[in-house]
Each structure stands twice: as structure tokens, then as C-alpha cells.
Amino acid sequence: MTIDTHHINFAVGPVPIEEEIAAVGGEVIPYFRTAEFSALMKENEALILDAMQAPEGARAVFLTGSGTAAMEAAVLGLYGENDRLLIVNGGSFGKRFCEIASLHKIPYEEISLPFGQPLTKEDLLPYENGGFTAFLVNMGETSSGVLYDMALISDFCRRNSLSLTVDAISTFLADPVEMARWSADAVLTGSQKALATAPGVSVIALSPRAVLRIEATEPKSYYLDLRSALKNGERGQTPYTPAVGILIQINKRLNQLKEMGFDAPVKRTKALADYFRRGIANYPFTVATDAMQNGVTPLKMRGELSAHRLFEILMAEYGIVICPNGGPTRDTHFRVGHIGYHTEEEYDKLFRAFDDLMARGIL
Amino acid sequence: MTIDTHHINFAVGPVPIEEEIAAVGGEVIPYFRTAEFSALMKENEALILDAMQAPEGARAVFLTGSGTAAMEAAVLGLYGENDRLLIVNGGSFGKRFCEIASLHKIPYEEISLPFGQPLTKEDLLPYENGGFTAFLVNMGETSSGVLYDMALISDFCRRNSLSLTVDAISTFLADPVEMARWSADAVLTGSQKALATAPGVSVIALSPRAVLRIEATEPKSYYLDLRSALKNGERGQTPYTPAVGILIQINKRLNQLKEMGFDAPVKRTKALADYFRRGIANYPFTVATDAMQNGVTPLKMRGELSAHRLFEILMAEYGIVICPNGGPTRDTHFRVGHIGYHTEEEYDKLFRAFDDLMARGIL
């Protein structure tokens, strides 16, 4: 089968990859139990920690798996039945943290937020001195496009002595990630988001305290065992055969970002988001939250047309992929991504498609 | 960092990828929640089942993860505390099945075989009517290069009504895999072995009985949940973002193999193995087992030189990667792989390197 890859892809991962970085994916994949590959992995670890503004002594591990693999690995590695987690659940990724805790019988309570709502001081109030041990949040709840207030959250965690795990899967390199300033124990990301490499690898950065905790705990999963990942990582290796090609691609990309400065992709994403958001005033949809991530604009349809139908029409007739919502907002909401290798010209094409759909009486 | 990829790579994964297939890795990675990608995944499933000679009604799922992810997912999905597993442990991959069972508190007994020894009728005798419920074996124990007698094993399983899980990670497409004939419940493989695509994806084929068992069981892992993988697979999707690029590469490769016939890579691997094995008579090492896989030749050093040193010298001075052993056989044994896109000329270069090392008095 041949897949049409000529679409303009505004999904929130996998995202368009810059040509030079994409080309790495087509190169020869070397044997990896070598000093050379170990050095590359050590460099990946150092660069990721640098980009996350991690504290002195932090470590990072690279898992072959999706962001969900990293979420489960972090929960299993850091928390157990003696913990009591507080989880922000404002969409499908918050719900996922809850489901992972539930499956592994780790006690938790959820702060349930209406779809698209930010987290406020008032939301946290009932949980002060609540006997929790840890706080889990998707910094960006990608399903709704909401960005949570990390300063508010990290203050709450410090005040209540909570371990903090931050899913920054779709926000890292699109919004500022400041692991040390937040005193976060774990920060997660994935290869196919603003890092803009191929999907297949996820990353967990761990504070020195988290590393100690993991080293002292019996693993609860074999494949997702962070203790073994950390131990192998000391020599720049992984316990099992990793997605070698993607890790090499990540290395090239991280070096490219280091050269530009790790704030460059944040600025670029914000500029593209601003460009898009300025352009949509006259279309029949409304921005669906007041607290947006830079990486994605969530939109709510004002008219009759189903958002999912809009996704189908744009793909089939205009060669443009927007990011469809799932579940209860499938027909009312859609999203437009700003992470990955996008240009203003691509958004112009999307605007022209919207114009045309309005002229045709469809939108 | 730049990694030298000009080595001739005789490792047993990642293996050399044919140019046309490798190039797919450099192409644009499309959005995947589409009917087009679903159709590709359904085709992948059908082709894998065909290549594994799976029974009518079997299913296959694709995990983003290494072969070990597939091993753990299969054990967790199919077996539990009410089972009693019999595991062949003749090397590091057999040991891995034991460790997975042990970690998840699934009762098991191991048939411990000396390194490099095949499994015989006599080895199985003490376990007849032993109250087991399942049998787990690495068809090829890649750490020693041994190929187990699958006819013997499947007869034993049938006679004793055991569920059979076969790790064919490094044997699929290199030795014949006959899932239906073996009445196997699960057969595992990985993308970076004889399938000869990039590492990052593993595959589990499941018998209709295994599918029913999984559907009736509460998942014990979130990421490695086969129930969710099967359910999403019904519409050609995965629960979480998969390694899209590798799955497209797998599709191209499976279609290429279908064209040639799925026995073509088996024959090719055997021919290359025979060519290599005919050529090594005069070198100071001995074939380390009587029951070899087609995919790899395990060798034991006869002289003083450390096998690991030989690996280092061949890589540094001749640009050739052989497959080093780990653990207790690190200095005594090495392996030479025959899976992936190899040619007789490459083995000739290895022979010339051996000749030269002998002339230099090193080997």
C-alpha cells in the first residue's frame, strides 16, 4: 500500500520533520552496543536535560515506546500503594494518568476539570494538606489544548511536599519547561511532538531524588523498568534494542536546537500559533479555551458542520490534515497544531481552504 | 555526534536494510488516524499472519517497543497466577522469560539447558503430565545460536494440553515458522531481525483461542495491554501513537516478501549461512552448537585471543561488526549473523580480515 504523504499535516504528532533531520531516518542503522553509540546516547541525555532546565544530578532515559509508555513507566517507577496521588483530569490524557494509577492499584484522587478549563488556585484549595504524596499533571492537556499554570502547581507541590510528575509530551520545546524551578521529579516527552523527529521514542527526565527512589524500589514492569534503564544508561546503553534510527535522529535534532538555543523552537511555535490565531477571526469557529498551549489551537464549531466532517473534507479535497478530536467532542471541536516544521505559507493555505469552504456554503 | 555507518554489520539486529526499504525511513511521516493508515495496518496484519502460517481466525498486533516488550505483553496477556509455565532456559532470552514470569508472580518451572545445547526428548520426559498449563520457548535462543526442535515441542504441548508461546524474534523469516501446525497460541517477532526493517516495532501473532483468553482477562499493564491492542486493531489502529514510519517500512517489506514468497528470505538466509560455514574451516574457532539457527553462526575461540577483543579489532581496523557475546561467554564466544541484506562478498571480506589477522599473528 502507498500512503499519500503530500498532505500539509497540522496534527499534534507525528509532525512535519525538517528535511535534513528526516533524511537521517533513511540512513544505515548501525550496530548499537558500541562505544560510539554509547557516546551519542550520553550526549542525548545531557542535551535533553539541558533543554528541560533540569537540576544538577538529574538523569534522563529514552524508552522505545509512545508517550503513554513513559507515563506508565514514570508512575510505576516513582509511586506505589503507599502513595496517594493527586491527578489533574481535564481531558483524555489526565484521564490516562488516572487509569494507569487505577490499573496498578495506586491510591489517587482526581481534580476533575470541565473540558477546556484551566486549573485555578480555587481548584487546588480543597486539596491543601490533604495527605497526598504526589501530584501528576499533563502540563498541556493536548486533548483540549489547555496549558496548566505550572508556577501555581509547583508552588502547591512545594507547600505540600508533593512529588511532582509533569507530562510535557506535547509542550516540551513549544512552551518553556523548567524542571529545576518546578522541583519536578519527572518530566516526560516524546520524539514526535515539538522535538519533531519520528514517533517511537519517549523520554523521562528524573530528578536526583527520583533516581534514588527508583534505585531503591523493586520494579513492577520488566520492559518499563526505569531502574534497569538508569543502570544501562550509565554506560550510554538501553536494556533492550532501542529504536536506534530515531535516537540518532534525535541526536541530530538536539544538536541543531542547541546551536539555535533551546528557546528557539518555543519562540517559533509561539510565532506560528500567533500567526494562525490572528488569521481565524472571520471563520465560524471559536477558540475553545482561555489558557492555550503554544503548540495547538483548540477550536469549537459555531455552525452546523461536524468538526470531524471538516477534517475529512480538508484531507480529501484540500490535502490538509487538521487534528480531529475524539470522544464526546468529535463533532464539535477540532485542533490545529503549531509544532513541527511548519511555515506561515502553510497556514495561508489552510485559510484559503476555509475561505473556499465558506464560499461553497459548506463551512 | 556522527556515527560511522560504513561498517559491514553482521550483528543479529539491527541488520542491514535493503536500500529501497531503508529509503522509506527518510520519507514524510503521515498522520495516522486515517482510513488510509488503517488499511495499511490491516494489510500488515494479514501479511504477517500469512508469513507465520497462522491458523484461520488468528490476529496480530504491532507494539511500539523491542522484542522484550512483546515477550512481556504476551506473558501478561495470556498467563496469570493460576497458570504454571514451563520455560526453556538455555541462554539469556530463556532467562528473560523466567524473569518476566518471576516479576509478575506467575508460577513457572524452567528446563535449564547448558549453553549451546539443544532440547531433547529426554529433557522433556520429567515434565510429562507435570500439571503445567503453558510452555514458553525462544525458538532460536539467539544468545547461543541454538534452534530448538519445534516439532518435538509442539507434540509435547499437544500431548499435555499446554498453551504454547513461541519467541520467534530472531528466527521468523530465517527458519520456517508454522504457527498453525504447532498449534501455538502466540508467536513473537521484531522489526529489526530477518524482517530487516528499522528497530522499534515488535509483533505478536495470536491464535483464536489466545484472542478469546485475552478478551476475557483484565489487563495487567496499560501500555502492554493486548486487549486494547486487539480492539484498536479491529479498525486498523493502535491505542497510542505507534512508530508510524517503521510500520510503513514494514508494509513495503512484507509486500516485497509476498511477491518473492515468504520462503524466499528463509532460503536466502540459509544459503548465506551455508556459504559462511563452509568458509570457516581453517580458522581457529569452532562452531559452538550442533543445532544451529539459519540466522546466526555461534563460534567458540580455540586460541588465546579474547572474542570480545576480536570484535573490537574487526570493528576498528577492518570496519566489520561481528556480534559480541555478553556475560560469561564474552571472551570465549562470538556470533556472525546471516539475517538482513547481506551478500557473499561481505563474508569474503570477513574471511580476508580473518586471514590478515592470522598473518599478523593476532588470531
XYZ file of C-alpha atoms in Angstrom:
726
model
C 0.000 0.000 0.000
C 1.103 3.512 -0.668
C 0.154 6.235 1.778
C -0.326 9.749 0.495
C 2.266 11.835 2.335
C 1.724 15.073 0.464
C -0.748 16.481 2.959
C 0.027 19.546 5.000
C -0.064 17.962 8.435
C -1.357 20.134 11.314
C -1.807 17.161 13.657
C -0.230 17.355 17.111
C 2.123 14.455 16.337
C 3.548 12.941 14.287
C 4.527 16.354 12.969
C 6.391 17.509 9.843
C 10.118 16.881 10.180
C 12.722 19.209 8.739
C 14.264 17.715 5.599
C 17.788 17.355 6.962
C 16.509 15.600 10.094
C 14.029 13.424 8.184
C 16.827 12.206 5.923
C 18.562 10.604 8.915
C 15.667 8.133 9.015
C 16.694 6.753 5.648
C 20.323 6.179 6.581
C 22.035 2.923 7.529
C 21.204 1.825 11.072
C 24.400 0.896 12.888
C 25.012 -1.773 15.492
C 24.466 -0.109 18.844
C 26.397 -1.997 21.509
C 29.412 0.152 20.730
C 31.351 2.934 22.436
C 30.321 5.257 19.620
C 26.591 4.754 20.150
C 27.056 4.986 23.922
C 28.670 8.398 23.453
C 25.744 9.511 21.303
C 23.265 8.385 23.959
C 25.173 10.160 26.711
C 25.056 13.292 24.577
C 21.301 12.839 24.042
C 20.832 12.580 27.793
C 22.897 15.696 28.505
C 21.161 17.740 25.807
C 17.650 16.733 26.883
C 18.448 17.649 30.491
C 19.860 20.939 29.330
C 16.759 21.680 27.238
C 14.492 20.805 30.175
C 16.478 23.036 32.534
C 16.897 20.028 34.782
C 18.641 20.275 38.147
C 22.244 19.230 38.763
C 22.471 15.438 39.025
C 19.273 14.748 37.060
C 19.174 11.822 34.653
C 17.161 11.073 31.514
C 16.190 7.755 29.994
C 14.966 7.009 26.489
C 12.260 4.385 26.095
C 11.258 2.774 22.838
C 7.533 3.364 23.064
C 4.914 6.097 22.902
C 4.357 8.843 25.437
C 1.938 6.517 27.214
C 4.814 4.090 27.824
C 6.657 6.935 29.550
C 3.566 7.836 31.596
C 3.175 4.267 32.852
C 6.920 3.809 33.424
C 7.102 7.019 35.483
C 4.069 6.120 37.607
C 5.326 2.560 38.203
C 8.877 3.672 38.875
C 8.069 6.500 41.246
C 4.850 5.629 43.041
C 3.232 2.654 44.746
C 0.440 1.505 47.017
C 1.776 3.615 49.895
C 1.387 6.797 47.868
C -1.650 8.951 47.429
C -1.640 10.718 44.091
C -3.450 13.886 43.129
C -4.114 13.908 39.387
C -5.428 16.761 37.249
C -8.030 15.255 34.953
C -9.173 17.762 32.360
C -9.226 15.565 29.278
C -8.139 12.240 27.835
C -4.507 12.498 28.933
C -5.380 13.391 32.529
C -7.824 10.500 32.446
C -4.971 8.285 31.247
C -2.903 9.033 34.363
C -5.969 8.088 36.437
C -6.435 4.849 34.511
C -2.771 3.922 34.951
C -2.954 4.554 38.716
C -6.209 2.625 38.928
C -4.890 -0.376 36.977
C -1.871 -0.609 39.269
C -3.927 -0.051 42.424
C -2.101 3.118 43.390
C -4.435 5.273 45.511
C -5.341 8.534 43.805
C -7.811 11.348 43.751
C -8.594 13.370 40.653
C -9.207 17.058 40.229
C -11.847 16.813 37.572
C -11.952 19.907 35.366
C -14.528 20.698 32.702
C -13.146 20.271 29.173
C -11.091 23.318 28.189
C -10.914 24.818 31.700
C -7.589 25.869 33.211
C -6.658 24.930 36.769
C -7.079 27.756 39.290
C -5.947 28.471 42.826
C -9.517 27.780 43.916
C -9.448 24.350 42.309
C -6.437 23.441 44.430
C -7.738 24.851 47.695
C -9.701 21.771 48.832
C -6.569 19.639 48.456
C -4.189 21.667 50.655
C -2.804 19.469 53.444
C -4.854 16.646 52.010
C -2.429 13.871 52.843
C -1.232 13.414 49.273
C 2.281 12.313 48.367
C 2.435 13.236 44.694
C 0.907 15.418 42.012
C 0.547 14.330 38.393
C -0.314 16.721 35.613
C -0.248 16.923 31.854
C 1.298 20.362 31.573
C -0.555 20.623 28.277
C -3.783 18.633 28.160
C -3.461 18.113 24.431
C -6.987 16.772 24.010
C -8.424 20.185 24.933
C -5.395 22.364 24.140
C -5.234 23.728 27.706
C -1.935 24.748 29.271
C -1.914 24.432 33.046
C -0.269 27.019 35.256
C 2.969 25.295 36.251
C 4.014 28.051 38.672
C 0.753 27.590 40.570
C 1.186 23.809 40.558
C 4.817 23.755 41.607
C 4.087 26.179 44.467
C 1.292 23.904 45.627
C 3.597 20.880 45.455
C 6.393 22.601 47.365
C 3.995 23.828 50.037
C 2.504 20.350 50.424
C 5.778 18.413 49.978
C 4.458 16.537 46.963
C 6.499 14.723 44.377
C 5.641 16.274 41.003
C 5.409 14.383 37.718
C 4.868 16.507 34.619
C 3.749 15.105 31.294
C 5.320 17.634 28.934
C 4.880 15.322 25.968
C 3.324 17.911 23.689
C 4.638 21.054 25.417
C 8.390 20.446 25.661
C 10.124 22.834 23.208
C 6.787 24.546 22.493
C 6.234 26.100 25.933
C 9.015 26.712 28.475
C 9.857 23.629 30.556
C 11.732 24.455 33.747
C 12.257 21.229 35.601
C 14.580 22.561 38.319
C 12.489 25.657 39.003
C 9.375 23.481 39.366
C 11.236 20.981 41.580
C 9.690 18.303 39.368
C 10.703 14.695 39.965
C 9.834 13.531 36.466
C 9.246 15.333 33.181
C 8.112 13.332 30.155
C 8.248 13.957 26.456
C 8.095 12.167 23.130
C 10.043 12.128 19.876
C 7.127 13.030 17.589
C 5.990 16.288 19.185
C 7.906 19.599 19.186
C 11.172 17.649 19.097
C 9.959 16.932 15.564
C 11.546 13.556 14.924
C 9.890 10.255 14.032
C 7.462 8.672 16.514
C 8.688 5.678 18.532
C 10.751 7.077 21.404
C 9.691 8.702 24.656
C 11.870 10.379 27.239
C 11.727 10.647 31.030
C 13.901 13.169 32.852
C 14.325 12.328 36.526
C 15.433 14.471 39.461
C 18.243 13.147 41.705
C 15.588 12.373 44.313
C 13.547 10.418 41.748
C 16.635 8.463 40.729
C 17.259 7.460 44.346
C 13.651 6.433 44.768
C 13.714 4.288 41.624
C 17.002 2.667 42.592
C 15.523 1.671 45.959
C 12.310 0.180 44.560
C 11.617 -3.271 43.127
C 10.470 -2.873 39.502
C 6.818 -3.611 38.729
C 7.266 -3.974 34.976
C 10.046 -5.651 33.052
C 10.017 -3.616 29.872
C 9.140 -0.323 31.547
C 11.633 -0.768 34.385
C 13.317 2.586 34.956
C 15.877 1.097 37.354
C 17.291 -1.009 34.564
C 17.035 1.891 32.117
C 19.011 4.119 34.504
C 21.626 1.468 35.163
C 22.180 0.750 31.473
C 22.105 4.464 30.767
C 25.157 4.956 32.968
C 27.177 3.424 30.124
C 25.061 5.071 27.415
C 23.053 1.955 26.663
C 19.472 0.678 26.896
C 18.433 -2.671 28.399
C 16.877 -3.846 25.110
C 17.319 -2.995 21.432
C 16.065 0.585 21.103
C 14.749 2.407 18.048
C 18.356 3.153 17.055
C 17.460 5.159 13.959
C 15.151 7.505 15.866
C 17.737 8.000 18.618
C 20.278 9.079 16.007
C 17.697 11.414 14.514
C 17.034 12.838 17.991
C 20.754 13.420 18.421
C 20.995 15.433 15.229
C 17.916 17.417 16.152
C 19.069 18.166 19.712
C 22.420 19.367 18.403
C 20.627 21.565 15.891
C 18.480 23.028 18.690
C 21.490 23.532 20.955
C 23.069 25.598 18.203
C 19.934 27.756 17.896
C 19.294 27.858 21.626
C 16.606 25.712 23.209
C 14.246 28.688 23.384
C 14.260 28.989 19.586
C 11.610 26.286 18.959
C 9.435 27.794 21.736
C 9.585 31.193 20.045
C 8.993 29.732 16.618
C 5.985 27.731 17.819
C 4.535 30.791 19.535
C 5.048 32.932 16.412
C 3.263 30.354 14.243
C 0.454 29.999 16.789
C 0.044 33.793 16.890
C 0.004 33.976 13.091
C -2.703 31.349 12.894
C -4.766 32.803 15.751
C -4.677 36.271 14.198
C -5.985 34.823 10.934
C -9.068 32.982 12.129
C -11.277 35.814 13.392
C -13.682 35.635 10.462
C -14.320 31.907 10.409
C -17.274 30.253 12.113
C -15.405 28.692 14.991
C -14.322 29.892 18.410
C -11.111 29.351 20.338
C -12.121 26.733 22.897
C -10.048 27.750 25.913
C -8.589 30.845 27.547
C -5.376 29.059 28.549
C -3.766 27.839 25.384
C -0.583 25.885 24.794
C 1.641 27.362 22.104
C 1.632 24.044 20.300
C -2.030 23.762 19.432
C -5.131 25.886 18.920
C -8.342 24.171 20.014
C -11.412 25.316 18.119
C -15.152 24.875 18.585
C -17.503 24.892 15.606
C -20.150 27.587 15.661
C -22.163 26.341 12.692
C -23.847 23.114 11.644
C -20.873 21.362 10.065
C -19.435 18.487 12.085
C -15.802 19.082 13.042
C -14.984 15.541 12.036
C -16.579 16.077 8.651
C -14.451 19.219 8.275
C -11.356 17.090 8.989
C -12.432 14.605 6.301
C -13.197 17.257 3.695
C -9.947 19.170 4.273
C -7.938 15.977 3.913
C -9.752 14.591 0.881
C -10.319 17.796 -1.075
C -7.564 20.163 0.034
C -4.771 17.820 1.115
C -4.704 19.380 4.565
C -4.772 17.393 7.821
C -6.181 19.157 10.863
C -6.221 17.349 14.188
C -9.603 15.745 14.832
C -10.956 15.450 18.360
C -12.159 12.123 19.687
C -14.862 11.083 22.131
C -17.676 13.492 23.049
C -16.121 16.494 21.245
C -15.585 14.628 17.972
C -18.220 16.617 16.099
C -17.958 19.938 17.913
C -14.207 20.560 18.209
C -11.030 20.256 16.193
C -7.447 21.358 16.713
C -4.717 22.929 14.619
C -1.132 22.183 15.600
C 1.840 24.526 15.547
C 4.619 22.116 16.490
C 6.897 20.602 13.890
C 8.355 22.113 10.781
C 5.550 24.494 9.733
C 5.591 27.768 7.809
C 3.251 30.753 7.605
C 2.563 29.780 3.977
C 1.035 26.519 5.168
C -1.393 28.401 7.403
C -2.221 30.668 4.463
C -3.207 27.553 2.510
C -5.430 26.472 5.383
C -7.051 29.941 5.417
C -7.671 29.723 1.646
C -9.274 26.306 2.185
C -11.540 27.762 4.898
C -12.417 30.654 2.560
C -13.263 28.237 -0.207
C -15.406 26.077 2.079
C -17.310 29.190 3.152
C -17.764 30.256 -0.469
C -19.090 26.773 -1.206
C -21.554 27.104 1.677
C -20.059 24.095 3.471
C -18.384 25.842 6.407
C 27.742 13.307 17.006
C 28.223 11.391 13.828
C 28.121 7.621 13.953
C 30.182 5.661 11.439
C 27.659 3.638 9.462
C 30.056 2.246 6.876
C 30.721 -0.963 8.769
C 29.685 -4.315 7.400
C 27.211 -5.270 10.109
C 26.951 -8.976 10.977
C 25.075 -8.346 14.232
C 21.814 -10.198 14.824
C 19.804 -6.984 14.765
C 19.605 -4.198 13.819
C 20.576 -5.690 10.467
C 21.406 -4.156 7.083
C 18.271 -2.939 5.328
C 17.809 -3.127 1.588
C 18.213 0.314 0.008
C 14.652 0.633 -1.273
C 13.233 -0.320 2.143
C 15.691 1.856 4.067
C 14.692 4.881 1.984
C 11.143 4.662 3.362
C 12.602 5.695 6.723
C 13.569 9.072 5.285
C 10.137 9.855 3.870
C 7.456 12.126 5.310
C 5.608 10.542 8.223
C 1.863 10.954 7.711
C -0.880 11.477 10.252
C -2.121 8.017 11.194
C -5.695 8.283 12.475
C -6.913 7.938 8.897
C -8.689 5.314 6.826
C -5.582 5.041 4.660
C -3.269 4.152 7.529
C -5.885 1.767 8.937
C -5.924 -0.074 5.610
C -2.129 -0.318 5.678
C -2.218 -1.752 9.202
C -4.884 -4.287 8.265
C -2.665 -5.327 5.363
C 0.337 -5.607 7.708
C -1.685 -7.862 9.987
C -2.857 -10.098 7.149
C 0.619 -10.396 5.638
C 2.311 -11.211 8.953
C -0.270 -13.915 9.671
C 0.240 -15.296 6.195
C 4.019 -15.342 6.632
C 3.676 -17.079 10.010
C 1.315 -19.679 8.566
C -1.155 -18.724 11.262
C -4.473 -20.539 11.679
C -7.791 -19.217 10.398
C -9.095 -16.516 12.718
C -5.686 -15.594 14.154
C -4.874 -11.948 14.851
C -1.634 -9.980 15.003
C -0.832 -6.806 16.902
C 2.056 -4.401 16.412
C 3.648 -2.884 19.507
C 5.984 0.071 19.527
C 8.765 -1.473 21.572
C 11.515 -4.072 21.416
C 11.068 -7.841 21.321
C 11.170 -7.803 25.110
C 8.031 -5.642 25.131
C 6.334 -8.358 23.083
C 7.594 -11.081 25.456
C 6.200 -9.294 28.497
C 2.935 -8.349 26.740
C 2.360 -11.964 25.662
C 3.075 -13.371 29.137
C 0.855 -10.765 30.838
C -1.917 -11.105 28.289
C -2.055 -14.885 28.207
C -0.984 -16.139 31.604
C -1.592 -15.402 35.261
C -1.207 -16.647 38.793
C -3.428 -19.661 38.103
C -1.077 -20.889 35.400
C 2.006 -22.993 35.729
C 4.509 -22.237 32.993
C 7.261 -24.455 31.690
C 10.072 -22.342 30.254
C 13.099 -23.484 28.268
C 16.080 -21.612 29.670
C 19.163 -22.181 27.570
C 20.540 -18.650 27.437
C 19.775 -15.019 28.114
C 16.453 -14.954 26.251
C 15.111 -18.067 28.004
C 16.232 -16.493 31.249
C 14.301 -13.363 30.268
C 11.021 -15.311 30.049
C 11.774 -16.673 33.552
C 12.476 -13.191 34.889
C 9.244 -11.844 33.409
C 7.214 -14.682 34.987
C 9.008 -14.204 38.275
C 8.468 -10.430 38.357
C 4.747 -10.892 37.757
C 4.477 -13.778 40.226
C 3.327 -16.262 37.618
C 4.320 -19.774 38.779
C 6.873 -21.387 36.478
C 9.476 -24.077 36.257
C 12.476 -23.864 33.967
C 14.156 -26.514 31.875
C 17.697 -25.352 32.349
C 19.931 -26.334 29.445
C 23.695 -25.935 29.236
C 24.729 -23.084 26.921
C 24.599 -24.227 23.302
C 22.683 -27.468 23.987
C 19.544 -28.329 22.019
C 16.411 -29.590 23.761
C 15.900 -33.367 23.516
C 13.053 -35.805 24.103
C 14.857 -36.876 27.277
C 14.924 -33.285 28.558
C 11.131 -33.152 28.295
C 10.426 -36.566 29.841
C 10.400 -35.449 33.502
C 7.765 -32.840 32.688
C 5.168 -35.104 31.045
C 1.844 -34.820 32.908
C 3.536 -32.357 35.210
C 0.496 -30.191 35.824
C 1.687 -27.344 33.621
C -0.630 -25.080 31.693
C 1.748 -23.450 29.217
C 5.106 -23.819 27.508
C 7.331 -20.859 26.621
C 10.300 -21.150 24.334
C 12.626 -18.960 22.325
C 12.523 -20.976 19.115
C 16.005 -19.615 18.478
C 17.968 -18.868 21.640
C 19.902 -16.105 19.945
C 22.437 -15.732 22.740
C 23.818 -19.209 21.976
C 22.614 -19.580 18.381
C 20.652 -22.754 19.198
C 17.481 -23.641 17.284
C 15.053 -25.723 19.324
C 13.122 -28.603 17.789
C 9.660 -27.096 17.342
C 8.084 -30.380 16.178
C 9.225 -32.037 19.417
C 7.952 -29.097 21.459
C 4.582 -28.791 19.764
C 3.980 -32.544 20.123
C 4.766 -32.262 23.817
C 2.381 -29.318 24.169
C -0.417 -31.061 22.321
C 0.006 -34.256 24.376
C -0.011 -32.268 27.609
C -2.645 -29.714 26.566
C -0.291 -26.793 27.053
C -0.697 -23.338 25.641
C 2.426 -22.627 23.560
C 4.145 -19.246 23.263
C 6.993 -19.059 20.773
C 9.521 -16.250 20.714
C 10.466 -16.295 17.028
C 12.021 -12.845 17.263
C 15.254 -13.777 15.525
C 14.011 -16.837 13.618
C 10.913 -15.574 11.782
C 11.757 -15.403 8.044
C 15.119 -17.099 8.704
C 13.806 -20.518 9.785
C 10.317 -21.827 8.931
C 7.622 -20.595 11.331
C 4.456 -22.699 11.219
C 2.092 -21.303 13.793
C -0.967 -23.400 12.855
C 0.961 -26.650 12.590
C 2.492 -26.031 16.023
C -0.901 -25.052 17.489
C 0.934 -22.101 19.017
C -1.102 -19.525 20.907
C 1.395 -16.717 20.454
C 4.324 -16.184 18.089
C 6.519 -13.117 18.536
C 8.864 -11.265 16.256
C 10.568 -7.908 15.832
C 11.113 -5.399 13.065
C 14.926 -5.387 13.187
C 15.624 -9.095 12.657
C 15.046 -11.085 9.443
C 12.183 -8.749 8.575
C 15.072 -6.342 8.045
C 13.433 -3.030 8.823
C 14.353 -0.432 11.447
C 14.213 -1.397 15.135
C 11.298 -0.107 17.209
C 8.352 -2.392 16.479
C 7.538 -5.884 17.728
C 4.756 -8.173 16.616
C 2.596 -10.734 18.391
C 0.505 -13.188 16.388
C -2.288 -14.717 18.447
C -4.391 -17.838 17.875
C -8.195 -17.523 18.061
C -8.019 -19.223 21.462
C -5.427 -16.719 22.658
C -7.603 -13.840 21.449
C -10.551 -15.166 23.458
C -8.383 -15.578 26.528
C -7.058 -12.022 26.267
C -10.520 -10.578 25.703
C -11.748 -12.283 28.883
C -8.877 -11.124 31.103
C -8.355 -7.847 32.952
C -5.169 -6.192 31.640
C -2.144 -6.101 33.966
C -0.266 -3.408 32.092
C -1.572 -0.266 30.472
C 0.928 0.173 27.677
C 1.384 -3.540 27.006
C -2.338 -4.319 27.142
C -3.084 -6.744 24.307
C -6.843 -6.462 24.808
C -6.722 -2.815 23.870
C -4.258 -3.537 21.038
C -6.648 -6.164 19.620
C -9.678 -3.931 19.967
C -7.998 -0.978 18.259
C -6.560 -3.347 15.665
C -10.063 -4.284 14.552
C -10.202 -0.862 12.863
C -6.530 -0.959 11.840
C -5.370 1.325 14.617
C -3.183 1.204 17.731
C -4.184 2.519 21.179
C -1.286 5.018 21.253
C 0.859 6.774 18.653
C 2.913 3.991 17.064
C 6.251 4.164 15.250
C 4.368 5.152 12.089
C 7.474 5.334 9.889
C 8.597 1.823 10.798
C 5.095 0.419 10.242
C 5.097 1.872 6.729
C 8.536 0.394 6.152
C 7.253 -2.986 7.390
C 4.364 -2.728 4.939
C 6.677 -2.201 1.993
C 8.917 -5.041 3.111
C 6.048 -7.508 3.689
C 4.671 -6.724 0.239
C 8.121 -7.276 -1.247
C 8.373 -10.640 0.551
C 4.870 -11.652 -0.507
C 5.915 -11.073 -4.105
C 9.003 -13.305 -3.653
C 7.200 -15.842 -1.500
C 7.666 -15.912 2.265
C 10.075 -18.838 1.975
C 12.489 -16.705 -0.066
C 14.164 -14.998 2.933
C 14.457 -18.370 4.699
C 16.257 -19.834 1.689
C 18.428 -16.774 1.274
C 19.423 -16.784 4.953
C 20.232 -20.491 4.793
C 22.316 -20.054 1.643
C 24.336 -17.246 3.262
C 24.768 -19.267 6.459
C 25.984 -22.263 4.432
C 28.392 -20.076 2.492
C 29.862 -18.680 5.694
C 30.011 -22.037 7.469
C 31.794 -23.661 4.517
C 34.399 -20.906 4.602
C 35.487 -21.040 8.242
C 37.090 -24.494 8.481
C 40.630 -23.168 8.649
C 40.188 -20.520 11.302
C 40.902 -21.079 14.992
C 37.334 -21.234 16.199
C 34.728 -23.950 16.461
C 31.024 -23.924 15.757
C 29.522 -23.792 19.230
C 26.370 -25.871 18.802
C 25.047 -28.828 16.801
C 21.603 -27.301 16.416
C 22.043 -24.018 14.611
C 19.537 -21.372 13.565
C 19.920 -20.250 9.964
C 20.179 -16.682 11.123
C 23.376 -16.868 13.144
C 26.544 -18.928 13.493
C 27.825 -19.142 17.073
C 31.581 -19.618 17.337
C 33.958 -20.525 20.150
C 37.547 -19.291 20.133
C 40.173 -22.030 20.130
C 43.194 -19.796 20.690
C 44.262 -17.161 23.195
C 42.569 -14.118 21.672
C 39.524 -12.846 23.534
C 36.378 -12.966 21.405
C 35.487 -9.506 22.591
C 38.892 -8.229 21.583
C 38.351 -9.786 18.151
C 35.057 -7.853 17.907
C 36.883 -4.629 18.794
C 39.747 -5.182 16.347
C 37.458 -6.136 13.462
C 35.365 -3.023 14.001
C 38.231 -0.579 14.487
C 40.683 -1.908 11.908
C 38.554 -3.650 9.297
C 35.203 -1.852 9.525
C 33.409 -5.121 10.225
C 30.949 -5.666 13.075
C 30.578 -9.215 14.350
C 28.090 -9.936 17.101
C 29.793 -9.982 20.501
C 28.554 -12.288 23.256
C 27.767 -10.941 26.694
C 28.004 -12.358 30.184
C 30.153 -15.431 30.900
C 30.901 -16.160 27.213
C 32.033 -12.620 26.429
C 35.642 -13.605 25.914
C 35.190 -17.141 24.583
C 32.382 -16.840 22.042
C 31.180 -14.558 19.278
C 28.482 -14.783 16.627
C 28.136 -13.960 12.963
C 24.673 -13.118 11.691
C 23.087 -14.062 8.384
C 19.831 -12.134 8.597
C 19.343 -8.832 6.849
C 20.562 -7.660 3.491
C 23.898 -9.495 3.243
C 25.903 -10.753 0.268
C 28.536 -13.463 -0.213
C 31.049 -10.688 -0.963
C 30.614 -9.361 2.561
C 31.516 -12.757 4.004
C 34.539 -12.848 1.682
C 35.676 -9.576 3.240
C 35.284 -11.104 6.687
C 37.358 -14.125 5.588
C 40.089 -11.802 4.249
C 40.079 -9.996 7.605
C 40.458 -13.323 9.441
C 43.299 -14.265 7.054
C 45.010 -10.982 7.709
C 44.645 -11.319 11.484
C 46.190 -14.785 11.272
C 49.032 -13.465 9.125
C 49.601 -10.760 11.715
C 49.711 -13.406 14.441
C 46.753 -11.879 16.252
C 44.127 -14.553 15.594
